[in-house]
């Protein structure tokens, strides 16, 4: 297998011929006046006439013949664009780009046509295709309630064929829609095409086609009296959770140093890496990520093929074989169902970062949102670009040659590498559960400081005597706690002391934090683990709601008590609430401990038989039911505080019975 410096192309021979040679063959170039008539109206008949079909019964597109015929047309369009000024271009086509909801991007595309930057065509095409996909999806929704996820399915949809015409959609399919075609979108977004391999005239042609689509759409909207509505852009949230690496300008100089030394960089892709860093320096954060992400995929594909000894998976696949993309690179098994060895080569923490950034459903899924045109590129968050860049530095450093040792002395790089080494997934369900538990812990800690009326005022009011119930509950809670304590990781057993856990201090919250700081691998979790974690998240969510309700009600009632605005019945209800809080506080703490223990034990649950698994899930659902009932009972409109104590006592007995049965089995 060639080294990174020896790779001359990531395109397979057939794809390379299709993209780099076929449309460049000598042919009679049509007069531009036959393709575009004044004032900038696209003559679709001339373009669609280039689409050839096979002689087979299904009459599918003959992509080879079609690309060959379209080549001279693209050349004529490109030369024409080179002959006009920016103002002329805007006057001719500006209005016809408005349907994309991103007119500025397409007008800026004109400057890329004349740019001397080698990476301009790659960057321009990736931005153009993603924006075009989003806009076509908006058009699709004129006739449907849902939009296909994959671009090729969108291009083949009946809805778009009815609006633009089947022959027009066939033209787009030749450029963008099939592995048998030029497939420009996929070979760029998946990092297969190097910057010098994409003919610039294809970018020029797609600019014109986009304007032409706008002209066709205008007719349809006029005839049907419809209005094209655009979906709101996707907005990245949880940016605080994305702060994995330090955000410093020094990252750029470290990156420039590493890309010149690392074996992770394919030499033919070096200009794109450099352009990505330049884009960040110029505060073009979306451009930075658009350039860097496909290179991460290309280089990781090279690592994947080395790790799994499958060099044939490095190049673009033919139409009959799947591409090796991030999905395959990060999967548990290879295509032939053997264990994927890339986690061994990269290490668990780096794999978890990659999964968090790209794949986990509750994560930012950066590449998906960008490549499908869902993001407003003008307000792309700097923090995401910085995190992608820093992750790149980690991978660049991991594959740096042994002869380069000076980089290890760089303080900023050391900080970045350290952040990666100790990374724990934040967007996997287990990572999200960890955050939930710790947030709920902090919330419950606030109960300690809830205001209570002066003792002399309380004594002057009749108060529910819950001593018996409270003592019985405490005995059960401590028994359950003792059982859970024995299931804790060895390094935490001795630090978890029952007396401290239920005291008014913050020892209990520190204990939970310490346990959660122990790493739990989130890679390739079995289905049963995900099912258990899903239940635990629901339980924790209900506990959080209960805690917030208790805090809100307690503070409100206290204020009313001190103002003497509570009626007699309300005063009794308030005192029952105070009794109930004393009862459920230790129960909430023990539930969070159980959630913590159950998370770690979930992996062993898969080894049990179906009956035991179902009994265990039934137990967790019973806990969920209890917490849901607590939410109802603690609602200010219900105020069922006495019932809360009774409910809690019955729940504790069931919980203790199940745990004892579990210990005996």
XYZ file of C-alpha atoms in Angstrom:
665
model
C 0.000 0.000 0.000
C 1.417 3.452 -0.889
C 2.470 5.864 1.831
C 0.672 9.173 2.302
C 3.317 10.904 0.194
C 3.060 8.312 -2.591
C -0.707 8.541 -3.126
C -1.303 10.190 -6.509
C -5.108 10.050 -6.472
C -7.926 8.811 -4.241
C -10.162 8.277 -7.256
C -10.464 4.774 -8.672
C -9.476 4.476 -12.374
C -13.045 4.533 -13.706
C -14.069 7.468 -11.521
C -10.845 9.317 -12.382
C -11.561 8.868 -16.084
C -15.156 10.021 -15.669
C -14.253 13.156 -13.700
C -10.845 14.180 -14.993
C -10.804 13.147 -18.653
C -14.152 12.220 -20.172
C -15.725 15.679 -20.256
C -12.448 17.260 -21.351
C -12.204 15.366 -24.609
C -12.144 17.499 -27.745
C -15.591 18.195 -29.114
C -17.471 20.824 -31.051
C -18.198 23.647 -28.664
C -21.695 25.103 -29.099
C -22.254 28.814 -29.445
C -23.010 30.348 -26.042
C -25.940 32.157 -27.613
C -27.638 28.801 -28.059
C -27.178 27.974 -24.363
C -27.983 31.344 -22.779
C -30.181 33.887 -24.498
C -30.450 37.530 -23.454
C -31.000 38.519 -20.722
C -29.430 35.429 -19.101
C -32.241 32.973 -19.860
C -31.024 29.367 -19.858
C -31.995 27.323 -22.923
C -32.676 24.012 -21.230
C -33.475 22.229 -24.498
C -29.852 22.530 -25.626
C -28.571 21.183 -22.302
C -31.071 18.355 -21.879
C -30.357 17.226 -25.448
C -26.919 16.133 -24.177
C -28.447 13.502 -21.914
C -28.188 10.102 -23.549
C -29.994 6.976 -22.434
C -29.104 3.305 -22.601
C -30.751 0.964 -25.076
C -32.023 -1.210 -22.226
C -35.697 -1.614 -21.418
C -35.582 0.718 -18.409
C -33.875 3.480 -20.442
C -31.517 4.609 -17.692
C -29.082 7.461 -18.203
C -25.908 6.589 -20.082
C -23.565 8.609 -17.904
C -20.455 8.124 -20.040
C -22.095 9.417 -23.216
C -23.890 12.191 -21.329
C -20.717 13.517 -19.692
C -18.911 13.389 -23.042
C -21.690 15.409 -24.698
C -21.976 17.879 -21.806
C -18.223 18.577 -21.761
C -18.203 21.116 -24.638
C -21.345 22.798 -23.262
C -19.656 23.236 -19.875
C -16.584 24.636 -21.622
C -18.670 27.204 -23.499
C -20.432 28.258 -20.287
C -17.130 28.551 -18.432
C -15.488 30.696 -21.113
C -18.556 32.899 -21.187
C -18.396 33.494 -17.429
C -14.730 34.396 -17.748
C -15.698 37.102 -20.212
C -18.229 38.936 -18.022
C -17.670 41.321 -15.123
C -19.020 40.749 -11.600
C -21.663 43.435 -12.162
C -22.733 41.853 -15.425
C -22.948 38.454 -13.754
C -25.148 39.845 -10.980
C -27.385 41.695 -13.427
C -27.829 38.555 -15.520
C -28.339 35.961 -12.800
C -28.670 37.631 -9.395
C -32.468 37.558 -9.374
C -32.519 33.898 -10.426
C -30.411 32.877 -7.415
C -32.921 34.242 -4.909
C -34.887 30.981 -4.815
C -31.896 29.339 -3.088
C -32.273 31.633 -0.067
C -28.523 32.188 -0.400
C -28.082 34.576 -3.305
C -24.862 35.966 -1.836
C -23.132 32.568 -1.890
C -23.828 32.078 -5.604
C -22.752 35.593 -6.499
C -19.523 35.053 -4.574
C -19.117 31.850 -6.548
C -18.411 33.968 -9.616
C -15.154 35.155 -8.038
C -14.082 31.543 -7.526
C -14.391 30.973 -11.273
C -11.577 33.466 -11.842
C -9.602 32.664 -8.686
C -6.011 31.495 -8.902
C -6.350 29.563 -5.634
C -6.000 25.849 -6.338
C -8.577 24.967 -3.668
C -11.261 27.397 -4.882
C -13.143 24.926 -7.042
C -13.315 22.295 -4.282
C -14.524 24.791 -1.687
C -16.933 26.423 -4.114
C -18.482 23.146 -5.226
C -18.954 21.870 -1.682
C -20.722 25.074 -0.664
C -22.750 25.222 -3.866
C -23.925 21.600 -3.728
C -24.911 21.780 -0.064
C -26.869 24.987 -0.616
C -28.475 23.596 -3.766
C -29.544 20.470 -1.885
C -31.213 22.553 0.809
C -32.983 24.751 -1.731
C -34.218 21.775 -3.762
C -35.489 20.269 -0.523
C -37.528 23.424 0.092
C -38.979 23.110 -3.416
C -39.756 19.424 -2.788
C -41.836 20.456 0.224
C -44.173 22.366 -2.083
C -45.609 18.969 -3.017
C -44.730 16.803 -0.025
C -44.623 16.938 3.755
C -41.239 15.228 4.016
C -37.938 15.631 2.232
C -35.590 12.718 1.361
C -32.447 12.626 3.497
C -30.081 11.620 0.681
C -29.392 14.069 -2.134
C -29.540 11.375 -4.805
C -33.016 10.342 -3.611
C -34.091 13.978 -3.689
C -32.899 14.343 -7.291
C -34.803 11.205 -8.297
C -38.013 12.254 -6.556
C -41.255 12.490 -8.485
C -42.021 15.807 -6.777
C -39.037 17.615 -8.312
C -39.610 15.961 -11.691
C -43.147 17.388 -11.733
C -41.862 20.883 -10.949
C -38.707 21.092 -13.075
C -39.239 18.317 -15.601
C -37.712 14.855 -15.847
C -35.072 15.884 -18.385
C -33.851 18.773 -16.228
C -33.508 16.493 -13.214
C -31.581 14.032 -15.396
C -29.018 16.785 -16.063
C -28.564 17.331 -12.321
C -28.217 13.579 -11.806
C -25.313 13.506 -14.259
C -23.438 16.088 -12.216
C -24.489 15.194 -8.689
C -26.804 12.254 -8.306
C -25.322 8.810 -8.868
C -22.103 6.870 -8.179
C -22.092 6.152 -11.922
C -22.094 9.869 -12.728
C -19.617 12.679 -12.081
C -20.977 12.544 -8.516
C -19.187 15.797 -7.687
C -20.901 16.316 -4.359
C -19.903 12.986 -2.840
C -16.340 12.737 -4.121
C -15.622 16.172 -2.643
C -17.548 15.991 0.628
C -16.076 12.542 1.363
C -12.534 13.675 0.611
C -11.818 11.586 -2.483
C -11.044 14.354 -4.973
C -7.858 16.382 -4.679
C -8.167 20.090 -5.588
C -6.514 19.754 -8.981
C -8.776 16.892 -10.114
C -12.072 18.772 -10.535
C -12.377 20.740 -13.798
C -13.356 24.319 -13.020
C -15.851 24.346 -15.864
C -18.142 22.019 -13.893
C -18.412 24.647 -11.180
C -19.264 27.286 -13.792
C -21.893 24.986 -15.271
C -23.549 24.362 -11.910
C -23.749 28.112 -11.304
C -25.634 28.491 -14.576
C -27.853 25.470 -13.905
C -28.838 26.908 -10.518
C -29.925 30.147 -12.188
C -31.789 28.106 -14.796
C -33.632 26.201 -12.070
C -34.692 29.539 -10.621
C -36.167 30.521 -13.981
C -38.141 27.282 -14.265
C -39.341 27.539 -10.679
C -40.540 31.102 -11.208
C -42.880 29.896 -13.955
C -44.249 27.107 -11.761
C -44.842 29.403 -8.789
C -46.611 31.927 -11.029
C -48.847 29.284 -12.593
C -49.744 27.596 -9.305
C -49.875 30.808 -7.242
C -47.674 29.122 -4.646
C -45.050 30.715 -2.419
C -41.736 29.001 -1.800
C -41.059 28.814 1.923
C -37.585 28.161 3.289
C -36.909 26.039 6.335
C -35.152 27.766 9.196
C -31.429 26.984 9.342
C -30.098 24.520 11.857
C -28.528 26.259 14.847
C -25.768 24.544 16.779
C -26.610 24.409 20.475
C -24.784 22.877 23.449
C -21.691 24.856 22.429
C -20.426 24.698 26.014
C -20.323 20.904 25.743
C -18.216 21.212 22.595
C -15.437 22.973 24.485
C -13.043 20.046 24.501
C -9.871 21.836 23.469
C -8.389 25.260 24.306
C -9.289 28.092 21.945
C -6.102 30.001 21.180
C -4.666 31.581 18.046
C -1.500 29.554 18.618
C -3.389 26.534 17.313
C -2.847 27.817 13.769
C 0.932 27.916 13.894
C 0.977 24.469 15.526
C -1.249 23.213 12.720
C 0.962 24.668 10.016
C 3.950 22.982 11.606
C 2.244 19.596 11.900
C 0.760 19.352 8.414
C 4.234 19.704 6.955
C 5.527 16.816 9.081
C 2.691 14.366 9.661
C 2.172 11.153 7.721
C -1.551 11.681 8.341
C -1.652 14.237 5.515
C -1.965 12.874 1.995
C 0.503 14.946 0.007
C -1.959 15.601 -2.826
C -4.331 17.117 -0.242
C -1.762 19.417 1.389
C -3.143 22.581 -0.313
C -6.568 21.935 1.227
C -5.119 21.565 4.735
C -3.248 24.830 4.271
C -6.360 26.549 2.926
C -8.353 25.342 5.944
C -5.937 26.947 8.378
C -5.881 30.128 6.299
C -9.686 30.240 6.371
C -9.674 30.059 10.180
C -7.091 32.843 10.357
C -9.358 34.964 8.148
C -12.320 34.198 10.428
C -14.051 32.175 7.679
C -14.987 29.472 10.151
C -17.488 27.596 7.973
C -14.956 27.462 5.126
C -12.354 26.113 7.539
C -14.563 23.207 8.595
C -15.820 22.526 5.058
C -12.207 22.166 3.928
C -10.848 20.217 6.907
C -13.616 17.658 7.536
C -13.291 15.859 4.168
C -9.532 15.694 4.736
C -10.057 14.076 8.117
C -12.226 11.510 6.360
C -9.671 10.947 3.580
C -6.777 10.503 6.000
C -8.782 8.317 8.376
C -9.776 6.181 5.395
C -6.054 5.706 4.713
C -5.533 4.730 8.386
C -8.569 2.412 8.216
C -7.223 0.537 5.197
C -3.860 0.099 6.905
C -5.394 -1.017 10.205
C -7.654 -3.570 8.519
C -5.320 -4.563 5.682
C -7.823 -3.667 2.958
C -6.041 -1.317 0.528
C -8.849 -1.724 -2.010
C -11.130 0.304 0.297
C -8.965 3.414 -0.002
C -10.098 4.579 -3.446
C -13.557 5.710 -4.488
C -15.785 2.713 -4.896
C -17.451 1.789 -8.132
C -21.230 2.000 -8.286
C -21.645 -1.588 -7.102
C -19.649 -1.088 -3.879
C -20.194 1.264 -0.959
C -17.773 4.111 -0.396
C -15.589 3.869 2.693
C -16.906 6.893 4.568
C -16.945 8.021 8.192
C -19.814 5.602 8.834
C -17.700 2.599 7.837
C -14.479 3.977 9.329
C -16.054 4.410 12.772
C -18.158 1.233 12.719
C -17.560 -1.790 14.958
C -17.069 -4.173 12.034
C -15.633 -3.910 8.561
C -17.718 -4.645 5.466
C -16.796 -8.338 5.635
C -17.972 -8.466 9.275
C -14.491 -8.648 10.774
C -13.582 -6.530 13.790
C -12.593 -3.004 12.789
C -9.083 -2.393 14.139
C -9.061 1.370 13.812
C -10.062 1.890 17.496
C -6.885 0.033 18.482
C -4.840 2.341 16.288
C -6.504 5.600 17.322
C -7.426 4.797 20.924
C -10.790 4.966 22.682
C -10.812 8.700 23.563
C -10.166 9.831 19.973
C -12.861 7.458 18.742
C -15.299 8.921 21.261
C -14.499 12.470 20.093
C -15.083 11.462 16.482
C -18.375 9.790 17.381
C -19.452 12.828 19.396
C -18.621 15.345 16.687
C -19.936 13.331 13.752
C -22.269 10.453 14.588
C -24.004 10.489 17.966
C -27.606 11.501 17.395
C -27.674 14.031 20.225
C -24.348 15.524 19.200
C -23.705 18.360 16.735
C -23.306 15.963 13.753
C -21.214 18.670 12.154
C -20.614 17.082 8.765
C -24.241 16.044 8.235
C -25.639 19.500 8.929
C -22.985 21.226 6.835
C -23.036 18.929 3.822
C -26.839 18.945 3.583
C -26.924 22.740 3.560
C -28.795 23.088 6.845
C -26.417 25.642 8.384
C -26.196 29.399 7.871
C -22.556 29.642 6.791
C -22.417 33.355 7.622
C -22.816 32.774 11.357
C -20.932 29.523 11.765
C -19.623 29.205 15.363
C -15.905 29.775 15.843
C -15.920 27.247 18.682
C -16.824 24.400 16.317
C -14.122 25.352 13.825
C -11.595 25.495 16.652
C -12.611 22.084 17.986
C -12.397 20.477 14.530
C -9.005 22.080 13.994
C -7.712 20.881 17.373
C -8.985 17.349 16.749
C -7.065 17.471 13.475
C -3.918 18.439 15.374
C -4.334 15.432 17.662
C -4.542 13.112 14.658
C -1.726 14.878 12.834
C 0.495 14.474 15.888
C -0.450 10.816 16.318
C 0.990 10.004 12.904
C 3.986 12.282 12.979
C 7.273 10.727 11.957
C 9.697 9.658 14.685
C 12.257 12.081 13.338
C 10.064 15.002 14.452
C 10.304 15.289 18.235
C 10.383 19.036 18.835
C 6.605 19.380 18.605
C 6.195 17.532 21.904
C 7.729 20.495 23.707
C 5.006 22.866 22.535
C 2.928 23.802 25.590
C -0.296 24.452 23.690
C -0.018 21.202 21.755
C 0.587 19.380 25.034
C -2.611 20.869 26.442
C -4.555 19.794 23.349
C -3.169 16.256 23.473
C -3.969 16.027 27.178
C -7.568 17.123 26.542
C -7.940 14.359 23.977
C -6.328 11.716 26.176
C -8.857 12.184 28.982
C -11.919 12.773 26.839
C -15.210 11.168 27.866
C -18.166 11.107 25.499
C -20.618 13.927 26.076
C -23.229 13.168 23.432
C -23.587 9.396 23.727
C -26.661 8.461 25.839
C -24.306 7.516 28.701
C -22.567 10.881 28.459
C -25.919 12.656 28.465
C -27.020 10.591 31.481
C -23.859 11.572 33.335
C -24.673 15.232 32.776
C -28.273 14.705 33.903
C -27.281 12.925 37.122
C -24.722 15.559 38.093
C -27.157 18.391 37.318
C -29.843 16.705 39.395
C -27.316 16.198 42.177
C -26.531 19.919 42.232
C -30.240 20.674 42.241
C -30.967 18.316 45.137
C -28.079 19.839 47.050
C -30.093 23.055 47.143
C -32.688 21.342 49.335
C -30.284 21.662 52.249
C -30.650 25.430 52.165
C -34.399 25.594 51.676
C -35.868 28.149 54.096
C -38.059 26.866 56.936
C -40.221 28.854 59.357
C -38.864 29.594 62.850
C -39.309 26.644 65.198
C -41.530 28.558 67.619
C -43.973 29.378 64.816
C -44.051 25.749 63.704
C -44.779 24.525 67.229
C -47.798 26.797 67.435
C -49.322 24.979 64.475
C -50.550 21.428 64.331
C -47.969 19.332 62.520
C -48.316 15.891 61.012
C -46.404 13.348 63.054
C -44.458 11.398 60.453
C -41.770 10.080 62.778
C -42.821 6.440 62.395
C -43.029 6.670 58.626
C -39.754 8.574 58.474
C -37.880 6.070 60.646
C -39.226 3.118 58.666
C -38.250 4.842 55.450
C -34.742 5.608 56.678
C -34.169 1.971 57.634
C -35.210 0.834 54.164
C -33.123 3.526 52.465
C -30.005 2.520 54.389
C -30.584 -1.164 53.620
C -30.911 -0.380 49.924
C -27.862 1.858 50.104
C -25.832 -0.933 51.666
C -26.776 -3.277 48.811
C -25.862 -0.676 46.197
C -22.590 0.094 47.948
C -21.418 -3.470 47.385
C -21.892 -3.007 43.626
C -19.743 0.101 43.342
C -16.315 0.099 41.668
C -13.652 -1.105 44.119
C -11.920 2.282 44.263
C -15.157 3.936 45.424
C -16.490 1.429 47.954
C -14.619 2.717 50.982
C -15.318 6.371 50.241
C -19.086 5.856 50.264
C -20.142 5.913 53.905
C -23.902 5.765 54.620
C -23.784 8.350 57.409
C -21.951 10.848 55.202
C -24.096 10.146 52.150
C -27.276 11.181 53.945
C -25.840 14.073 55.945
C -26.639 17.671 55.077
C -23.198 18.364 53.592
C -22.078 17.850 50.009
C -20.210 14.561 50.578
C -22.867 12.566 48.759
C -22.643 14.735 45.634
C -18.850 14.430 45.617
C -19.207 10.643 45.845
C -21.475 10.530 42.798
C -19.158 12.825 40.865
C -16.180 10.614 41.688
C -17.980 7.506 40.447
C -19.086 9.215 37.241
C -15.539 10.418 36.607
C -14.502 6.786 36.180
C -14.512 6.019 32.485
C -17.275 3.968 30.888
C -16.582 3.051 27.279
C -19.401 4.210 25.037
C -18.151 2.614 21.823
C -20.492 0.078 20.271
C -22.776 -0.341 23.293
C -25.109 -3.362 23.034
C -28.772 -2.608 22.461
C -29.724 -3.657 25.992
C -27.315 -1.058 27.421
C -28.948 1.678 25.359
C -32.390 0.486 26.491
C -31.363 0.541 30.153
C -29.712 3.947 29.833
C -32.836 5.303 28.142
C -34.917 4.264 31.168
C -32.349 5.694 33.570
C -32.404 9.011 31.738
C -36.188 9.164 32.048
C -35.926 8.391 35.769
C -33.305 11.094 36.280
C -35.355 13.582 34.293
C -38.350 12.974 36.558
C -36.145 13.386 39.641
C -34.980 16.731 38.283
C -38.574 17.866 37.784
C -39.492 16.801 41.332
C -36.506 18.665 42.729
C -37.358 21.853 40.868
C -41.000 21.648 41.973
C -40.007 21.140 45.611
C -37.623 24.102 45.541
C -40.160 26.363 43.859
C -43.053 25.347 46.134
C -40.959 25.528 49.288
C -39.642 29.009 48.574
C -43.076 30.267 47.573
C -44.827 28.842 50.650
C -42.104 30.090 52.978
C -42.515 33.599 51.647
C -46.279 33.378 52.148
C -45.791 31.965 55.662
C -43.539 34.827 56.711
C -46.006 37.326 55.259
C -48.790 35.503 57.149
C -50.809 35.236 53.958
C -51.481 31.479 54.273
C -54.858 30.299 55.429
C -55.081 27.617 58.128
C -55.469 24.754 55.647
C -52.565 26.070 53.561
C -50.349 26.223 56.647
C -51.054 22.555 57.369
C -50.324 21.667 53.749
C -47.029 23.548 53.966
C -46.034 21.650 57.117
C -46.920 18.355 55.442
C -44.712 19.418 52.572
C -41.790 19.982 54.955
C -42.354 16.505 56.422
C -42.517 15.028 52.948
C -39.293 16.711 51.878
C -37.514 15.121 54.843
C -38.888 11.765 53.726
C -38.124 11.886 50.007
C -34.753 13.651 50.167
C -32.747 10.504 51.073
C -34.840 8.497 48.610
C -33.919 10.830 45.764
C -30.260 10.485 46.694
C -30.442 6.711 46.739
C -32.244 6.693 43.376
C -29.394 8.697 41.842
C -26.929 6.232 43.342
C -28.961 3.365 41.890
C -28.976 5.082 38.470
C -25.196 5.366 38.712
C -24.766 1.708 39.665
C -27.240 0.500 37.043
C -25.357 2.359 34.313
C -22.185 0.437 35.081
C -24.039 -2.868 35.531
C -25.964 -2.542 32.260
C -23.128 -4.123 30.280
C -23.370 -7.341 32.314
C -27.134 -7.490 31.891
C -26.758 -8.716 28.318
C -25.188 -11.932 29.632
C -28.364 -12.875 31.513
C -31.273 -14.857 30.077
C -34.326 -13.159 28.603
C -36.459 -13.679 31.710
C -33.922 -11.982 33.987
C -33.491 -9.132 31.536
C -37.237 -8.541 31.362
C -37.541 -8.655 35.165
C -34.751 -6.108 35.458
C -36.362 -3.789 32.939
C -39.667 -4.184 34.778
C -37.927 -3.091 37.994
C -36.503 0.024 36.313
C -39.907 0.839 34.868
C -41.364 0.596 38.388
C -38.821 3.180 39.558
C -39.787 5.375 36.623
C -43.443 5.008 37.588
C -42.643 6.077 41.161
C -40.779 9.185 39.995
C -43.600 10.065 37.586
C -46.086 9.752 40.450
C -43.864 11.996 42.549
C -44.002 14.620 39.812
C -47.794 14.464 39.933
C -48.086 14.469 43.737
C -45.653 17.358 44.216
C -47.427 19.549 41.684
C -48.598 22.743 43.444
C -52.105 22.109 42.129
C -52.190 18.642 43.734
C -50.301 19.121 47.002
C -50.555 15.427 47.882
C -47.774 15.515 50.440
C -49.200 12.896 52.815
C -49.782 10.562 49.874
C -46.186 11.194 48.826
C -44.916 9.720 52.096
C -47.139 6.648 51.753
C -46.162 6.208 48.108
C -42.489 6.444 49.011
C -42.702 3.850 51.765
C -44.409 1.318 49.466
C -41.889 2.012 46.733
C -38.941 1.455 49.084
C -40.316 -1.924 50.154
C -40.643 -3.038 46.519
C -37.196 -1.742 45.732
C -35.632 -3.539 48.701
C -37.418 -6.786 47.795
C -36.098 -6.721 44.230
C -32.535 -5.950 45.287
C -32.579 -8.737 47.896
C -33.897 -11.176 45.291
C -31.169 -10.039 42.924
C -28.481 -10.643 45.557
C -29.746 -14.180 46.201
C -29.806 -15.140 42.518
